[in-house]
Amino acid sequence: MISNIRYTIIIPVYNEEAVIHETYRRLSRVMESVGETYELLFINDGSDDRTAQLIDELAGKDQRIKLLDFSRNFGHQIAITAGMDYARGDAVIIIDADLQDPPELIPQMIAKWKEGYEVVYAKRSHRKGETLFKKWTAACFYRLMSILTEVKIPLDTGDFRLMDRKVCDAMQTIREKNRFVRGLVSWVGFRQIAVEYIREERYAGETKYPFKKMLRFSIDGITSFSYKPLKAAAFLGIVVTLVSLAFLLFSLIEKYFGIDSSAGAGLAPLLACLFLMNGVVLIMLGIIGEYIGRIYDESKNRPLYILRNQDKKEKSRLKEVKLSVQR
Ligand code: UDP
Ligand code: MG
């Protein structure tokens, strides 16, 4: 065993000053009731409000609070990855800061872990207080993922989950850049089980996942687990070629054996077809571009995140922890 910390709670925060105190209060209450050692590992994802300051203040009073401070906003998935890198617990729990994931579910997750499950993920049976658009796009996305990917990613689950140390170690071996963490957790395997919960409304503040980020996130999810969009390009190519050949054959027959060889529908449908086909080709190029961009990201081999202001002592301590975790 590397440490005597039983549980690490990973909490990514991006401009969450409005919820920090309440999140801390509810998490501590729940974890106190569990009655074993724990740490609250906040990852400040380049907030430009008072989030980091508030966490620092709390850390002054409560030794169990740790803060990883990113040099800028690297994104939610990278923040939870950093959390997993530095977590020291025997079990690691990822939770959103905005209390949409109720901390009160944690004891149930721990109970399942103690039964021998290595991943306990929280499945949303219900979502409260989110726009119809968000619910609808989320539902479509999870279903599309299940059609497109071979890895079985459970429907309607977020990143709210408990992972055993073994799973966390396995996750650390995966350093891909455009990360879809919940998919990677499915990919690493182990014994996994769901507990159901009702997703609450955000406690305060606004969503940090506007449509653009959601879209990016969905594309990351799909491209990192499936080649099917590329196969669709090839398939569409074959279909279009066959249809055009048939059309060509038909016009030749019409021209030489047809009744009225001057018959024709004019230029408009021809132009429409031309534009349509160009559209399709450009979309397909775009899809290929998404994959190429990701290959480019991988080849640059940049670190996943940069931490700000880490004093040397802390840095070497964290490095030690990291090395011992990797060993
Ligand atoms: N978050 C983050 N970096 C980002 C966006 C979000 O660390 O770039 C955090 C955010 O502070 C919250 C969690 O990720 O703890 C989920 O974000 P949010 O609640 O805004 O997403 P939603 O629930 O609306 O999908
Ligand atoms: Mg939220």
Short mmCIF file of C-alpha atoms and ligand atoms in Angstrom, two decimals:
data_model
loop_
_atom_site.label_atom_id
_atom_site.label_comp_id
_atom_site.label_asym_id
_atom_site.label_seq_id
_atom_site.Cartn_x
_atom_site.Cartn_y
_atom_site.Cartn_z
CA MET A 1 0.00 0.00 0.00
CA ILE A 2 1.39 3.39 -0.96
CA SER A 3 -0.43 5.53 1.55
CA ASN A 4 -2.90 5.31 4.33
CA ILE A 5 -5.47 7.37 2.52
CA ARG A 6 -8.51 5.26 1.87
CA TYR A 7 -10.50 7.52 -0.46
CA THR A 8 -9.58 10.33 -2.80
CA ILE A 9 -12.41 12.52 -4.03
CA ILE A 10 -11.50 14.23 -7.30
CA ILE A 11 -13.31 17.49 -7.86
CA PRO A 12 -12.58 19.45 -11.08
CA VAL A 13 -13.44 23.11 -10.71
CA TYR A 14 -13.70 25.84 -13.30
CA ASN A 15 -15.08 29.16 -12.10
CA GLU A 16 -17.04 27.52 -9.31
CA GLU A 17 -16.68 30.13 -6.55
CA ALA A 18 -20.43 30.05 -6.01
CA VAL A 19 -20.48 26.37 -5.04
CA ILE A 20 -17.13 25.63 -3.36
CA HIS A 21 -18.26 26.09 0.24
CA GLU A 22 -21.43 24.10 -0.13
CA THR A 23 -19.64 21.34 -2.04
CA TYR A 24 -17.01 21.16 0.66
CA ARG A 25 -19.66 21.07 3.38
CA ARG A 26 -21.69 18.28 1.78
CA LEU A 27 -18.70 16.20 0.77
CA SER A 28 -17.09 16.43 4.20
CA ARG A 29 -20.34 15.52 5.90
CA VAL A 30 -20.75 12.42 3.78
CA MET A 31 -17.11 11.39 4.09
CA GLU A 32 -17.15 11.90 7.87
CA SER A 33 -20.11 9.54 8.03
CA VAL A 34 -18.09 6.91 6.14
CA GLY A 35 -15.57 7.08 8.95
CA GLU A 36 -12.36 6.28 7.06
CA THR A 37 -9.45 8.44 5.91
CA TYR A 38 -9.95 10.55 2.82
CA GLU A 39 -8.59 13.49 0.85
CA LEU A 40 -10.47 16.05 -1.21
CA LEU A 41 -8.40 16.72 -4.31
CA PHE A 42 -9.56 19.85 -6.10
CA ILE A 43 -8.25 20.55 -9.58
CA ASN A 44 -8.54 24.19 -10.48
CA ASP A 45 -8.88 24.20 -14.24
CA GLY A 46 -7.63 27.75 -14.85
CA SER A 47 -10.53 29.53 -13.19
CA ASP A 48 -10.49 33.28 -13.45
CA ASP A 49 -12.67 33.90 -10.44
CA ARG A 50 -11.88 33.31 -6.75
CA THR A 51 -12.16 29.51 -6.91
CA ALA A 52 -8.49 28.79 -6.15
CA GLN A 53 -8.36 31.34 -3.37
CA LEU A 54 -11.43 29.86 -1.67
CA ILE A 55 -9.95 26.37 -1.87
CA ASP A 56 -6.64 27.63 -0.46
CA GLU A 57 -8.47 29.17 2.45
CA LEU A 58 -10.31 25.93 3.14
CA ALA A 59 -7.05 23.99 2.82
CA GLY A 60 -5.59 26.21 5.55
CA LYS A 61 -8.25 24.92 7.91
CA ASP A 62 -8.59 21.35 6.68
CA GLN A 63 -5.50 19.25 5.99
CA ARG A 64 -7.47 16.80 3.90
CA ILE A 65 -7.89 19.35 1.13
CA LYS A 66 -5.37 19.30 -1.72
CA LEU A 67 -5.28 21.63 -4.68
CA LEU A 68 -3.81 21.09 -8.12
CA ASP A 69 -3.73 24.43 -9.87
CA PHE A 70 -3.60 24.39 -13.69
CA SER A 71 -1.74 27.15 -15.49
CA ARG A 72 -4.79 27.69 -17.72
CA ASN A 73 -8.06 26.04 -18.67
CA PHE A 74 -7.19 22.61 -20.03
CA GLY A 75 -10.70 21.22 -19.91
CA HIS A 76 -12.74 18.99 -17.65
CA GLN A 77 -11.46 15.66 -18.98
CA ILE A 78 -7.84 16.70 -18.50
CA ALA A 79 -8.65 17.98 -15.01
CA ILE A 80 -10.02 14.63 -13.90
CA THR A 81 -7.04 12.92 -15.52
CA ALA A 82 -4.69 15.05 -13.41
CA GLY A 83 -6.81 14.12 -10.41
CA MET A 84 -6.28 10.43 -11.13
CA ASP A 85 -2.54 11.02 -11.57
CA TYR A 86 -2.19 12.55 -8.12
CA ALA A 87 -4.85 10.63 -6.19
CA ARG A 88 -3.45 8.56 -3.35
CA GLY A 89 -6.53 6.71 -2.14
CA ASP A 90 -7.24 3.00 -2.38
CA ALA A 91 -10.45 4.02 -4.06
CA VAL A 92 -10.91 7.17 -6.12
CA ILE A 93 -14.19 8.97 -6.66
CA ILE A 94 -14.73 11.55 -9.39
CA ILE A 95 -17.51 14.04 -8.77
CA ASP A 96 -18.64 17.34 -10.32
CA ALA A 97 -18.26 20.40 -8.14
CA ASP A 98 -21.72 21.78 -8.80
CA LEU A 99 -23.56 19.16 -6.71
CA GLN A 100 -25.44 17.81 -9.70
CA ASP A 101 -23.89 14.54 -8.63
CA PRO A 102 -25.14 14.07 -5.06
CA PRO A 103 -22.25 13.28 -2.64
CA GLU A 104 -24.79 11.28 -0.60
CA LEU A 105 -24.50 8.51 -3.21
CA ILE A 106 -20.85 7.90 -2.32
CA PRO A 107 -21.52 5.52 0.62
CA GLN A 108 -23.56 3.31 -1.73
CA MET A 109 -20.69 3.29 -4.22
CA ILE A 110 -18.25 2.42 -1.46
CA ALA A 111 -20.50 -0.45 -0.38
CA LYS A 112 -20.39 -1.87 -3.91
CA TRP A 113 -16.62 -1.44 -4.00
CA LYS A 114 -16.36 -3.38 -0.76
CA GLU A 115 -18.40 -6.14 -2.36
CA GLY A 116 -15.55 -6.48 -4.86
CA TYR A 117 -16.51 -4.28 -7.81
CA GLU A 118 -13.62 -2.26 -9.19
CA VAL A 119 -15.63 0.40 -10.98
CA VAL A 120 -18.92 1.69 -9.62
CA TYR A 121 -20.43 4.19 -12.01
CA ALA A 122 -23.43 6.35 -11.30
CA LYS A 123 -26.19 6.05 -13.86
CA ARG A 124 -28.64 8.90 -14.28
CA SER A 125 -32.16 7.61 -14.02
CA HIS A 126 -33.49 11.14 -14.19
CA ARG A 127 -32.14 14.61 -14.90
CA LYS A 128 -33.50 17.63 -13.11
CA GLY A 129 -33.31 21.27 -14.03
CA GLU A 130 -31.53 20.88 -17.35
CA THR A 131 -32.90 22.28 -20.57
CA LEU A 132 -34.82 19.95 -22.86
CA PHE A 133 -32.16 20.63 -25.47
CA LYS A 134 -29.38 19.41 -23.18
CA LYS A 135 -31.30 16.31 -22.16
CA TRP A 136 -32.19 15.52 -25.74
CA THR A 137 -28.70 16.04 -27.14
CA ALA A 138 -27.21 14.02 -24.27
CA ALA A 139 -29.65 11.15 -24.85
CA CYS A 140 -28.94 11.15 -28.60
CA PHE A 141 -25.21 11.27 -28.01
CA TYR A 142 -25.13 8.29 -25.66
CA ARG A 143 -27.19 6.27 -28.10
CA LEU A 144 -25.08 7.28 -31.07
CA MET A 145 -21.99 6.27 -29.12
CA SER A 146 -23.41 2.85 -28.47
CA ILE A 147 -24.16 2.35 -32.17
CA LEU A 148 -20.76 3.59 -33.29
CA THR A 149 -18.39 2.06 -30.78
CA GLU A 150 -17.36 -1.46 -29.98
CA VAL A 151 -16.37 -0.63 -26.41
CA LYS A 152 -19.46 -0.94 -24.28
CA ILE A 153 -19.91 2.48 -22.75
CA PRO A 154 -22.87 2.46 -20.36
CA LEU A 155 -25.78 4.68 -21.38
CA ASP A 156 -26.55 7.86 -19.43
CA THR A 157 -23.49 7.87 -17.20
CA GLY A 158 -21.19 10.79 -16.63
CA ASP A 159 -17.83 10.81 -14.96
CA PHE A 160 -19.33 10.45 -11.49
CA ARG A 161 -17.87 7.11 -10.45
CA LEU A 162 -15.72 5.22 -8.00
CA MET A 163 -12.62 3.42 -9.19
CA ASP A 164 -10.37 1.00 -7.43
CA ARG A 165 -6.64 1.80 -7.18
CA LYS A 166 -5.97 -0.86 -9.83
CA VAL A 167 -8.25 0.91 -12.30
CA CYS A 168 -6.70 4.26 -11.50
CA ASP A 169 -3.22 2.80 -12.13
CA ALA A 170 -4.40 1.34 -15.42
CA MET A 171 -5.83 4.73 -16.41
CA GLN A 172 -2.45 6.34 -15.79
CA THR A 173 -0.90 4.23 -18.51
CA ILE A 174 -3.22 5.85 -21.06
CA ARG A 175 -1.84 9.22 -22.09
CA GLU A 176 -3.88 10.00 -25.20
CA LYS A 177 -4.57 13.68 -25.71
CA ASN A 178 -8.21 14.03 -26.71
CA ARG A 179 -9.60 12.16 -23.80
CA PHE A 180 -13.02 10.71 -23.28
CA VAL A 181 -12.49 9.46 -19.76
CA ARG A 182 -15.70 7.52 -19.24
CA GLY A 183 -14.98 5.58 -22.43
CA LEU A 184 -11.43 4.86 -21.32
CA VAL A 185 -12.69 3.54 -17.99
CA SER A 186 -14.94 1.11 -19.88
CA TRP A 187 -12.03 0.23 -22.11
CA VAL A 188 -9.70 -0.76 -19.25
CA GLY A 189 -12.26 -3.31 -18.14
CA PHE A 190 -12.42 -4.80 -14.61
CA ARG A 191 -15.60 -5.63 -12.77
CA GLN A 192 -18.00 -2.74 -13.26
CA ILE A 193 -21.43 -2.05 -11.85
CA ALA A 194 -23.96 0.79 -11.88
CA VAL A 195 -25.81 2.52 -9.10
CA GLU A 196 -28.73 4.69 -10.17
CA TYR A 197 -29.30 8.26 -9.11
CA ILE A 198 -31.29 11.34 -9.92
CA ARG A 199 -29.16 14.09 -11.41
CA GLU A 200 -29.94 17.23 -9.47
CA GLU A 201 -29.98 20.81 -10.62
CA ARG A 202 -26.77 22.75 -10.49
CA TYR A 203 -26.45 24.20 -6.97
CA ALA A 204 -25.34 27.64 -8.19
CA GLY A 205 -23.56 29.28 -11.11
CA GLU A 206 -23.85 28.33 -14.74
CA THR A 207 -22.91 25.31 -16.80
CA LYS A 208 -19.28 25.30 -17.90
CA TYR A 209 -20.21 23.13 -20.87
CA PRO A 210 -21.67 25.42 -23.50
CA PHE A 211 -22.83 23.87 -26.77
CA LYS A 212 -19.45 24.28 -28.45
CA LYS A 213 -17.63 22.38 -25.72
CA MET A 214 -20.30 19.70 -25.70
CA LEU A 215 -19.88 19.23 -29.42
CA ARG A 216 -16.09 19.00 -29.11
CA PHE A 217 -16.52 16.51 -26.30
CA SER A 218 -18.91 14.35 -28.35
CA ILE A 219 -16.56 14.35 -31.33
CA ASP A 220 -13.68 13.35 -29.01
CA GLY A 221 -15.82 10.54 -27.67
CA ILE A 222 -16.71 9.22 -31.09
CA THR A 223 -13.33 9.62 -32.77
CA SER A 224 -11.38 8.10 -29.92
CA PHE A 225 -13.47 4.96 -29.94
CA SER A 226 -14.66 4.44 -33.47
CA TYR A 227 -13.54 4.40 -37.11
CA LYS A 228 -17.08 4.04 -38.29
CA PRO A 229 -17.41 7.64 -39.55
CA LEU A 230 -14.45 6.91 -41.86
CA LYS A 231 -16.02 3.67 -43.00
CA ALA A 232 -19.21 5.61 -43.69
CA ALA A 233 -17.21 7.73 -46.15
CA ALA A 234 -16.12 4.67 -48.08
CA PHE A 235 -19.62 3.23 -48.01
CA LEU A 236 -21.17 6.44 -49.25
CA GLY A 237 -18.53 6.59 -52.01
CA ILE A 238 -19.50 3.13 -53.22
CA VAL A 239 -23.22 3.92 -53.15
CA VAL A 240 -22.77 7.17 -55.08
CA THR A 241 -20.54 5.47 -57.67
CA LEU A 242 -23.08 2.71 -58.25
CA VAL A 243 -25.96 5.16 -58.55
CA SER A 244 -24.01 7.31 -61.04
CA LEU A 245 -23.06 4.27 -63.12
CA ALA A 246 -26.67 3.18 -63.25
CA PHE A 247 -27.67 6.69 -64.24
CA LEU A 248 -25.02 6.80 -66.97
CA LEU A 249 -26.13 3.47 -68.34
CA PHE A 250 -29.72 4.62 -68.29
CA SER A 251 -28.94 7.82 -70.22
CA LEU A 252 -26.91 5.94 -72.82
CA ILE A 253 -29.75 3.53 -73.39
CA GLU A 254 -32.14 6.43 -73.53
CA LYS A 255 -29.94 8.25 -76.06
CA TYR A 256 -29.44 5.37 -78.49
CA PHE A 257 -32.56 3.32 -78.05
CA GLY A 258 -34.94 5.76 -76.42
CA ILE A 259 -38.04 7.19 -77.93
CA ASP A 260 -37.20 10.88 -77.47
CA SER A 261 -33.45 11.46 -77.49
CA SER A 262 -33.79 15.20 -76.87
CA ALA A 263 -35.64 14.65 -73.59
CA GLY A 264 -33.84 16.16 -70.56
CA ALA A 265 -34.70 17.93 -67.36
CA GLY A 266 -32.40 20.91 -67.92
CA LEU A 267 -29.53 22.30 -65.92
CA ALA A 268 -31.10 22.81 -62.49
CA PRO A 269 -31.13 19.19 -61.28
CA LEU A 270 -27.65 18.71 -62.67
CA LEU A 271 -26.33 21.67 -60.67
CA ALA A 272 -28.18 20.51 -57.58
CA CYS A 273 -26.53 17.10 -57.88
CA LEU A 274 -23.16 18.72 -58.34
CA PHE A 275 -23.50 20.86 -55.23
CA LEU A 276 -24.88 17.97 -53.25
CA MET A 277 -21.94 15.79 -54.15
CA ASN A 278 -19.45 18.53 -53.38
CA GLY A 279 -21.16 18.98 -50.02
CA VAL A 280 -20.87 15.30 -49.27
CA VAL A 281 -17.21 15.24 -50.27
CA LEU A 282 -16.44 18.25 -48.08
CA ILE A 283 -18.21 16.71 -45.10
CA MET A 284 -16.21 13.54 -45.58
CA LEU A 285 -13.00 15.55 -45.82
CA GLY A 286 -14.00 17.26 -42.59
CA ILE A 287 -14.45 13.89 -40.90
CA ILE A 288 -11.06 12.74 -42.14
CA GLY A 289 -9.66 16.06 -40.92
CA GLU A 290 -10.97 15.37 -37.40
CA TYR A 291 -8.99 12.16 -37.31
CA ILE A 292 -5.88 13.71 -38.82
CA GLY A 293 -6.01 16.57 -36.32
CA ARG A 294 -6.05 14.03 -33.54
CA ILE A 295 -3.12 12.13 -34.99
CA TYR A 296 -1.28 15.47 -35.12
CA ASP A 297 -2.11 16.13 -31.46
CA GLU A 298 -0.72 12.76 -30.48
CA SER A 299 2.45 13.21 -32.50
CA LYS A 300 3.33 16.51 -30.80
CA ASN A 301 3.70 14.68 -27.53
CA ARG A 302 3.00 17.66 -25.33
CA PRO A 303 2.19 17.05 -21.66
CA LEU A 304 -1.52 16.82 -20.90
CA TYR A 305 -1.46 19.76 -18.49
CA ILE A 306 0.81 22.26 -16.81
CA LEU A 307 0.59 23.06 -13.12
CA ARG A 308 1.04 26.60 -11.84
CA ASN A 309 3.11 27.75 -8.86
CA GLN A 310 4.11 24.42 -7.58
CA ASP A 311 6.81 24.95 -5.00
CA LYS A 312 9.73 22.59 -5.27
CA LYS A 313 8.97 20.63 -2.14
CA GLU A 314 5.40 19.97 -3.17
CA LYS A 315 6.54 19.12 -6.67
CA SER A 316 8.96 16.46 -5.54
CA ARG A 317 6.42 15.07 -3.12
CA LEU A 318 3.81 14.76 -5.83
CA LYS A 319 6.39 13.28 -8.17
CA GLU A 320 7.28 10.69 -5.56
CA VAL A 321 3.65 9.80 -5.13
CA LYS A 322 3.28 9.58 -8.88
CA LEU A 323 6.31 7.35 -9.29
CA SER A 324 5.27 5.04 -6.52
CA VAL A 325 1.85 4.81 -8.06
CA GLN A 326 3.34 3.93 -11.41
CA ARG A 327 5.62 1.29 -9.96
N1 UDP B 1 -15.20 21.87 -15.52
C1 UDP B 1 -13.81 21.98 -15.61
N2 UDP B 1 -13.26 22.54 -16.74
C2 UDP B 1 -14.02 22.96 -17.79
C3 UDP B 1 -15.42 22.82 -17.70
C4 UDP B 1 -15.98 22.26 -16.56
O1 UDP B 1 -13.10 21.59 -14.69
O2 UDP B 1 -13.46 23.46 -18.76
C5 UDP B 1 -15.80 21.27 -14.30
C6 UDP B 1 -16.87 22.11 -13.64
O3 UDP B 1 -16.33 23.02 -12.73
C7 UDP B 1 -17.73 21.05 -12.97
C8 UDP B 1 -17.60 19.87 -13.90
O4 UDP B 1 -16.44 20.10 -14.69
O5 UDP B 1 -17.20 20.68 -11.71
C9 UDP B 1 -18.82 19.71 -14.81
O6 UDP B 1 -19.10 20.92 -15.46
P1 UDP B 1 -20.57 21.51 -15.58
O7 UDP B 1 -21.33 21.22 -14.34
O8 UDP B 1 -20.48 22.95 -15.94
O9 UDP B 1 -21.13 20.68 -16.80
P2 UDP B 1 -22.66 20.18 -16.98
O10 UDP B 1 -23.05 19.49 -15.71
O11 UDP B 1 -23.46 21.39 -17.24
O12 UDP B 1 -22.58 19.26 -18.14
MG MG B 2 -23.00 20.35 -13.91
#
